[in-house]
Coordinates of N, CA and C in Angstrom, one line a residue:
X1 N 78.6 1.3 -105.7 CA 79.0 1.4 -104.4 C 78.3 2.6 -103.7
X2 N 78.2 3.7 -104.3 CA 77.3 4.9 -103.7 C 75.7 4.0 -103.3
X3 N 75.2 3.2 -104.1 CA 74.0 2.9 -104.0 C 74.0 1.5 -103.0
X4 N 74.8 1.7 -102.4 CA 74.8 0.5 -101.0 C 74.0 1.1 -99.7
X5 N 73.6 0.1 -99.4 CA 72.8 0.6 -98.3 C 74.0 0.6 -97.4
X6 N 74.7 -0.5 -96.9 CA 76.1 0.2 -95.8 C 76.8 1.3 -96.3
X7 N 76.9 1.6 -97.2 CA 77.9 3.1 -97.3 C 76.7 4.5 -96.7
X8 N 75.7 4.0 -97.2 CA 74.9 5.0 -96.3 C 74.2 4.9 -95.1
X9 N 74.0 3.7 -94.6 CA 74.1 3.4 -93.4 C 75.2 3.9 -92.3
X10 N 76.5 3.5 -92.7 CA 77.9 3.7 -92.2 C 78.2 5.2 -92.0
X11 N 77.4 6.3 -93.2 CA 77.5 7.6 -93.3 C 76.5 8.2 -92.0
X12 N 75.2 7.7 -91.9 CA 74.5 7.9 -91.4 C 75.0 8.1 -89.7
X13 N 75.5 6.7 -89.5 CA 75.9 6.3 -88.4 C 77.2 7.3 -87.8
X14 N 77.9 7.4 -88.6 CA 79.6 8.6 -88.6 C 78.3 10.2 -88.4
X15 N 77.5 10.4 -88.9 CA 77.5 11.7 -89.1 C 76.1 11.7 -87.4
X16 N 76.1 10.6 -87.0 CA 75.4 11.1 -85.7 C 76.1 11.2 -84.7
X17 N 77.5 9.9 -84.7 CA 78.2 10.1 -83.7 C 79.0 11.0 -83.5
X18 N 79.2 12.2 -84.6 CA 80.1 13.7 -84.9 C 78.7 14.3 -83.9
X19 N 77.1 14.3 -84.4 CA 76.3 15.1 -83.9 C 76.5 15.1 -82.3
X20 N 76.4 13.8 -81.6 CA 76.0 13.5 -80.7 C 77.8 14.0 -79.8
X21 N 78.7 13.5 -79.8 CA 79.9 14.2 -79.5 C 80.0 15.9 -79.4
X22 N 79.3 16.7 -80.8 CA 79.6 17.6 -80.3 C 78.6 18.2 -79.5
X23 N 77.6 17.9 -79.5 CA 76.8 18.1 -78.2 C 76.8 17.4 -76.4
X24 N 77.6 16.4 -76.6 CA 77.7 16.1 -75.3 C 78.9 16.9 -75.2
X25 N 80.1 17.6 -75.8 CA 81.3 18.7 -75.3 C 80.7 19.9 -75.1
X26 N 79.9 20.6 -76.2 CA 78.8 21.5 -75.9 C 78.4 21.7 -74.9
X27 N 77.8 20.8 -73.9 CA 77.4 20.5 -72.5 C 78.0 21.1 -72.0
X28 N 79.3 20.3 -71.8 CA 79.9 20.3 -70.7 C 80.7 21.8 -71.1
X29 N 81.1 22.4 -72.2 CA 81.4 23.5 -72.0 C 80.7 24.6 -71.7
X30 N 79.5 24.6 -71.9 CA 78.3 25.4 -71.6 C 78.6 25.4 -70.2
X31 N 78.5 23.9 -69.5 CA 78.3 24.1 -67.8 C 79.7 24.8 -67.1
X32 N 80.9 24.2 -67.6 CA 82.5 24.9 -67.4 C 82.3 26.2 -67.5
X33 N 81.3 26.8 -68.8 CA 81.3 28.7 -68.3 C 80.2 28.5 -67.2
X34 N 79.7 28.1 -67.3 CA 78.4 28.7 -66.3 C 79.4 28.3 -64.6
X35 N 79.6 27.5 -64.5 CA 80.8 27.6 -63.2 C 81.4 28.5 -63.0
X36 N 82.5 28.7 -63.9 CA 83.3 29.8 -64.2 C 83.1 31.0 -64.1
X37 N 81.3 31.5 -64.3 CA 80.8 32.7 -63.9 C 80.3 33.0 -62.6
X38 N 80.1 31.6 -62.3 CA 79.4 31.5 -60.2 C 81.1 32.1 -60.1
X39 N 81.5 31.4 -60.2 CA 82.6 31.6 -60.1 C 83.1 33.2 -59.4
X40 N 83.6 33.4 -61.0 CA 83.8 35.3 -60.7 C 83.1 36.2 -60.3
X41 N 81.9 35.5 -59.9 CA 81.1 36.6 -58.8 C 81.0 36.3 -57.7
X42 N 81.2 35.0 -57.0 CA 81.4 34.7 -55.9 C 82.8 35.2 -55.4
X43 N 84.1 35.3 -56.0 CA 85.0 36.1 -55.8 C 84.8 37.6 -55.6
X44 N 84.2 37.9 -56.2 CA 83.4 39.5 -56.0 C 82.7 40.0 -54.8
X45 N 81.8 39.0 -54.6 CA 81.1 38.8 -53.6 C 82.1 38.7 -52.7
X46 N 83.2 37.9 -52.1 CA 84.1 37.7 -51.5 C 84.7 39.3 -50.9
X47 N 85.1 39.3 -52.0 CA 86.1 40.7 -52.3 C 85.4 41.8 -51.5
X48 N 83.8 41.9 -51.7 CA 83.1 43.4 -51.7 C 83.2 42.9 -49.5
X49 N 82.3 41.6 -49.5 CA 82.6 41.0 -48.3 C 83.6 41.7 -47.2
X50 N 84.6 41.2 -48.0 CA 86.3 41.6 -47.2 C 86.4 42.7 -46.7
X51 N 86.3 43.7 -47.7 CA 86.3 45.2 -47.8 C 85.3 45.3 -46.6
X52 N 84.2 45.3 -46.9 CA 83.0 45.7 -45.5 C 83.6 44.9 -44.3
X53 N 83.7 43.9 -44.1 CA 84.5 43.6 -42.9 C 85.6 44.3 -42.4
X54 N 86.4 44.9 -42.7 CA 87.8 46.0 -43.0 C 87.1 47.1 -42.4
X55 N 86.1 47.8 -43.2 CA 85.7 49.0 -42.6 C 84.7 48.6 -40.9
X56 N 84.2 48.1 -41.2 CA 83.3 47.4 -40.1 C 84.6 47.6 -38.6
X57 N 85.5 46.8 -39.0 CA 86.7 46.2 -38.0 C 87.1 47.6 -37.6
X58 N 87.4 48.5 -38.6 CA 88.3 49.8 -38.5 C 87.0 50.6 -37.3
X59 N 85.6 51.1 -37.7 CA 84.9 51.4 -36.7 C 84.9 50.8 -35.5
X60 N 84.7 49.6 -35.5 CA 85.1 48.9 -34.3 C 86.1 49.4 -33.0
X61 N 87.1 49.1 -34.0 CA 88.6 49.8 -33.5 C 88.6 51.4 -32.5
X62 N 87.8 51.9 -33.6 CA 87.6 53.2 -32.8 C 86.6 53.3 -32.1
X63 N 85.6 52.6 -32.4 CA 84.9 52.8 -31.2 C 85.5 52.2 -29.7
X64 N 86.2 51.0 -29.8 CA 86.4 51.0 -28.2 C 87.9 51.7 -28.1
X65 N 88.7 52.3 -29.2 CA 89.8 53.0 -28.6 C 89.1 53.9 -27.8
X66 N 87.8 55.0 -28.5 CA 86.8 56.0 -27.6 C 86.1 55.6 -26.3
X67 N 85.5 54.3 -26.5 CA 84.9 53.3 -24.8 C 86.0 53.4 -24.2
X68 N 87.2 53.1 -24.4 CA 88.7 52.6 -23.6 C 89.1 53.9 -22.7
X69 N 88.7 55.3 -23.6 CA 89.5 56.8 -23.0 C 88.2 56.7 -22.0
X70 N 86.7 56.8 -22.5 CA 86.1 56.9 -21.5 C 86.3 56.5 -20.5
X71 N 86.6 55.2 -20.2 CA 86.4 53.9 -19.1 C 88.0 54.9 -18.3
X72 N 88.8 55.4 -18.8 CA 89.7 55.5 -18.0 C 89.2 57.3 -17.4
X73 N 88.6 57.9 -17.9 CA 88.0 59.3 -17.6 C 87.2 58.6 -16.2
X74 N 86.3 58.1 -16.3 CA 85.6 57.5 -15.6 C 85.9 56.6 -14.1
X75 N 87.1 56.1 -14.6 CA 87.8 55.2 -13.7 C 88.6 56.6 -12.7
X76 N 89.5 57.4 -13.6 CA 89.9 58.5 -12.8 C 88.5 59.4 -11.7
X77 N 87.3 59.9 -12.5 CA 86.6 60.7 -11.5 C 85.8 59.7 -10.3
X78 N 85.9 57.9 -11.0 CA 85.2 57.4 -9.8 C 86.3 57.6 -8.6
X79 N 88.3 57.3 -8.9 CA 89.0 57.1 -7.7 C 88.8 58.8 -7.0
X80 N 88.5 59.8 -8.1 CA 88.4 61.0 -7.2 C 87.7 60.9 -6.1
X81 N 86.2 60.7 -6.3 CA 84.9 60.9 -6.2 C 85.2 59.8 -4.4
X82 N 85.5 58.9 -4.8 CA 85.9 57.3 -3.6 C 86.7 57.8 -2.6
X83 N 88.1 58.7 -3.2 CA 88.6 59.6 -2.2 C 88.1 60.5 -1.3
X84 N 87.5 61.5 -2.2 CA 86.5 62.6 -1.2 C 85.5 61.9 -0.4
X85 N 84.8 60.9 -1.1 CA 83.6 60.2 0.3 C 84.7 60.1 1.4
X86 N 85.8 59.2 1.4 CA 86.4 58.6 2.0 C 87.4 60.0 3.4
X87 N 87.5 60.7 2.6 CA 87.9 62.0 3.3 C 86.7 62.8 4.1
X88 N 85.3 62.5 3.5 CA 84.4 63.5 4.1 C 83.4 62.1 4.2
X89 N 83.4 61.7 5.2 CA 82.2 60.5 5.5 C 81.1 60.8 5.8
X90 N 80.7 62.1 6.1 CA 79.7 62.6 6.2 C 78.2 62.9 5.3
X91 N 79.5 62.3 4.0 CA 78.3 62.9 2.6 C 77.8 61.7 2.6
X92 N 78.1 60.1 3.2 CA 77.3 59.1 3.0 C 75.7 59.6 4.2
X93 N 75.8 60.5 4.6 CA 74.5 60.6 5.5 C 73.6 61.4 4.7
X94 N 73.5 61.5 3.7 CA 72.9 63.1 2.7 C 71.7 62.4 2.3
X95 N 70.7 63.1 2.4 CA 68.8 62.3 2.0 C 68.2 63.2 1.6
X96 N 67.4 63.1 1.0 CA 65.9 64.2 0.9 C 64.9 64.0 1.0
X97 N 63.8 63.9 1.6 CA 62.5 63.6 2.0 C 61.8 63.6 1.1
X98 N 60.4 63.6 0.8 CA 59.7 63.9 -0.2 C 59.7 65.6 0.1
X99 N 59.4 66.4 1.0 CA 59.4 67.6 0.8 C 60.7 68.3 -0.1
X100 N 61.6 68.1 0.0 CA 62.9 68.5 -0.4 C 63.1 68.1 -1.3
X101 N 62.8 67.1 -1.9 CA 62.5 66.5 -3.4 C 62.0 67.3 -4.2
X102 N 60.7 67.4 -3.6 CA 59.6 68.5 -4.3 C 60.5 70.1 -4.4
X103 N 61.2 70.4 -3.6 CA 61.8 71.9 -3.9 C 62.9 71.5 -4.2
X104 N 63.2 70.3 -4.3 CA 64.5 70.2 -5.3 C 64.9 70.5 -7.0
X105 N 63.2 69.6 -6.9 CA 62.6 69.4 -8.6 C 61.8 71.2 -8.7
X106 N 61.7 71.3 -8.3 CA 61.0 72.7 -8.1 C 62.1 74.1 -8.1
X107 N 63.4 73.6 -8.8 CA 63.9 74.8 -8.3 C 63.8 75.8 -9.8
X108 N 64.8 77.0 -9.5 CA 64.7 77.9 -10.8 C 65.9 77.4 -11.2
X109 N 66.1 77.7 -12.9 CA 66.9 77.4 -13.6 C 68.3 78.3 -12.8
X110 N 69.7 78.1 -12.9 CA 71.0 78.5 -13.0 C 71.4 79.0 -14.2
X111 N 71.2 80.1 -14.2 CA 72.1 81.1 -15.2 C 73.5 80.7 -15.4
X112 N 74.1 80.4 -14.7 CA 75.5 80.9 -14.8 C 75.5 79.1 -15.7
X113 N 75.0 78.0 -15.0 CA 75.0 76.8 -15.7 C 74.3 76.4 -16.8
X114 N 73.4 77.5 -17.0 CA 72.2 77.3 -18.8 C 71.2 76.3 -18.7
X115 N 70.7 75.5 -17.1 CA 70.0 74.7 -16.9 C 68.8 75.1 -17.2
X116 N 68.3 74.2 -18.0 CA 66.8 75.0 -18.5 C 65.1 74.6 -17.2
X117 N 64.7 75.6 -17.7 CA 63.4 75.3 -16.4 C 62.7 74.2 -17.1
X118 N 62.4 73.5 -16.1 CA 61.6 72.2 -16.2 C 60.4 72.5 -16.4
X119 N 59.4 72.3 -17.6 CA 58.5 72.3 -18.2 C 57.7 71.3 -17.9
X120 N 56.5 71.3 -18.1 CA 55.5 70.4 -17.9 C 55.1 69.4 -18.7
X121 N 56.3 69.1 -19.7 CA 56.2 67.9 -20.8 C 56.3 67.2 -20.3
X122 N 55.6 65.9 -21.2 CA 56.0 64.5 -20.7 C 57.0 63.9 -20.7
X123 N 58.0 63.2 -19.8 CA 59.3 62.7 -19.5 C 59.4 61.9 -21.0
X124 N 60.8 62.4 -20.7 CA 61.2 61.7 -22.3 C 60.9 62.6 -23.8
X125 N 60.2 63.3 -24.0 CA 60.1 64.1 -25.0 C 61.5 65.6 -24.6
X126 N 61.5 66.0 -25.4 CA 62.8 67.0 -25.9 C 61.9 68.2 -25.1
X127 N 62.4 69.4 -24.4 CA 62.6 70.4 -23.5 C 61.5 71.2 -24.4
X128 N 60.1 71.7 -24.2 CA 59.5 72.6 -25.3 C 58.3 72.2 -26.0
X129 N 58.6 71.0 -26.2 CA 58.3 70.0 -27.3 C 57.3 69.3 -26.8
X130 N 56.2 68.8 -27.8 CA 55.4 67.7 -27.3 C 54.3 68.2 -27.2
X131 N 53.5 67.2 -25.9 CA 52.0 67.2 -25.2 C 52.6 67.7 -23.6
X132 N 51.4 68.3 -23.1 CA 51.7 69.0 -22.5 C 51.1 67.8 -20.6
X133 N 51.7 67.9 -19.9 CA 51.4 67.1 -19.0 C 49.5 66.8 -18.6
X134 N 49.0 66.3 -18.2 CA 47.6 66.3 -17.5 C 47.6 67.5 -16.3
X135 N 48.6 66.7 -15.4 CA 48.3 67.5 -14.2 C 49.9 68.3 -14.2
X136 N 49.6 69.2 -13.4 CA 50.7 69.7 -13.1 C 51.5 69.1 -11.7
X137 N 52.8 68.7 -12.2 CA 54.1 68.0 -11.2 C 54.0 68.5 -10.2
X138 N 53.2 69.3 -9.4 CA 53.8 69.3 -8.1 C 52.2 68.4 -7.6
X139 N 51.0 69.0 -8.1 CA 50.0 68.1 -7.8 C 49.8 66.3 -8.1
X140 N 50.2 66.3 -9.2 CA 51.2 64.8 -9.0 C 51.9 64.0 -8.0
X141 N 52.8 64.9 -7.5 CA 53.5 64.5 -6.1 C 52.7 64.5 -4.8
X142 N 51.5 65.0 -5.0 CA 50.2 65.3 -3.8 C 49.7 64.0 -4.1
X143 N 49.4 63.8 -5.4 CA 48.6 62.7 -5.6 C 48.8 61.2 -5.6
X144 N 50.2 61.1 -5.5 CA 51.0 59.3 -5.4 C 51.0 60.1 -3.4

């Protein structure tokens, strides 16, 4: 009976379809973790997400609670400001020529205010700092 070709045929056959089952569950469990792991990092990913959204929102928050105090600072000195024109109509007639311009921009600093004297840098660079103009600003104003 050992020496039959169906008993070892039939053996053959049993011991592929054990092989081949446990490699097709193999698969599929192999792929079940590999999900399982997108998985718990996509939840992480989520999670970390959330959190930065949260802080994000909280900045937010305070920044226009801070816009909001401004806008009403703002809104108070424009109704000041709307009142006194409105009381003194006279300040809508106020001009400066180009001469008065020139000794406007031309004046000395205010002590008492810490206004610094206007230097010959180029607009936009920090007070001191930089390249130094070509021409000097008042011949500038000769020259436009």
């Amino acid at each position: 009976m050992i020496a039959s070709p169906y008993f070892w045929i039939a053996l053959l056959a049993g011991a592929l379809a054990i092989s081949g089952g446990s490699y097709y569950y193999g698969g599929k469990h192999a792929r079940d973790a590999a999900k399982a792991a997108q998985f718990v990092e996509l939840s992480d990913a989520v999670g970390k997400a959330i959190a930065k959204i949260k802080t994000i929102t909280k900045e937010l928050d305070k920044y226009e609670a801070t816009r909001e105090k401004v806008r009403v600072v703002y809104r108070t000195i424009k109704e000041k400001a709307d009142a006194n024109i409105d009381k003194n109509p006279g300040y809508a007639e106020c001009g400066l020529d180009a001469d008065g311009l020139r000794l406007y921009n031309a004046r000395p600093a205010d002590i008492e205010s810490g206004a610094p004297i206007p230097d010959n840098s180029v607009p936009g660079s920090p007070p001191g700092v930089g390249r130094e103009a070509v021409h000097d600003p008042e011949e500038q104003h000769r020259e436009g």
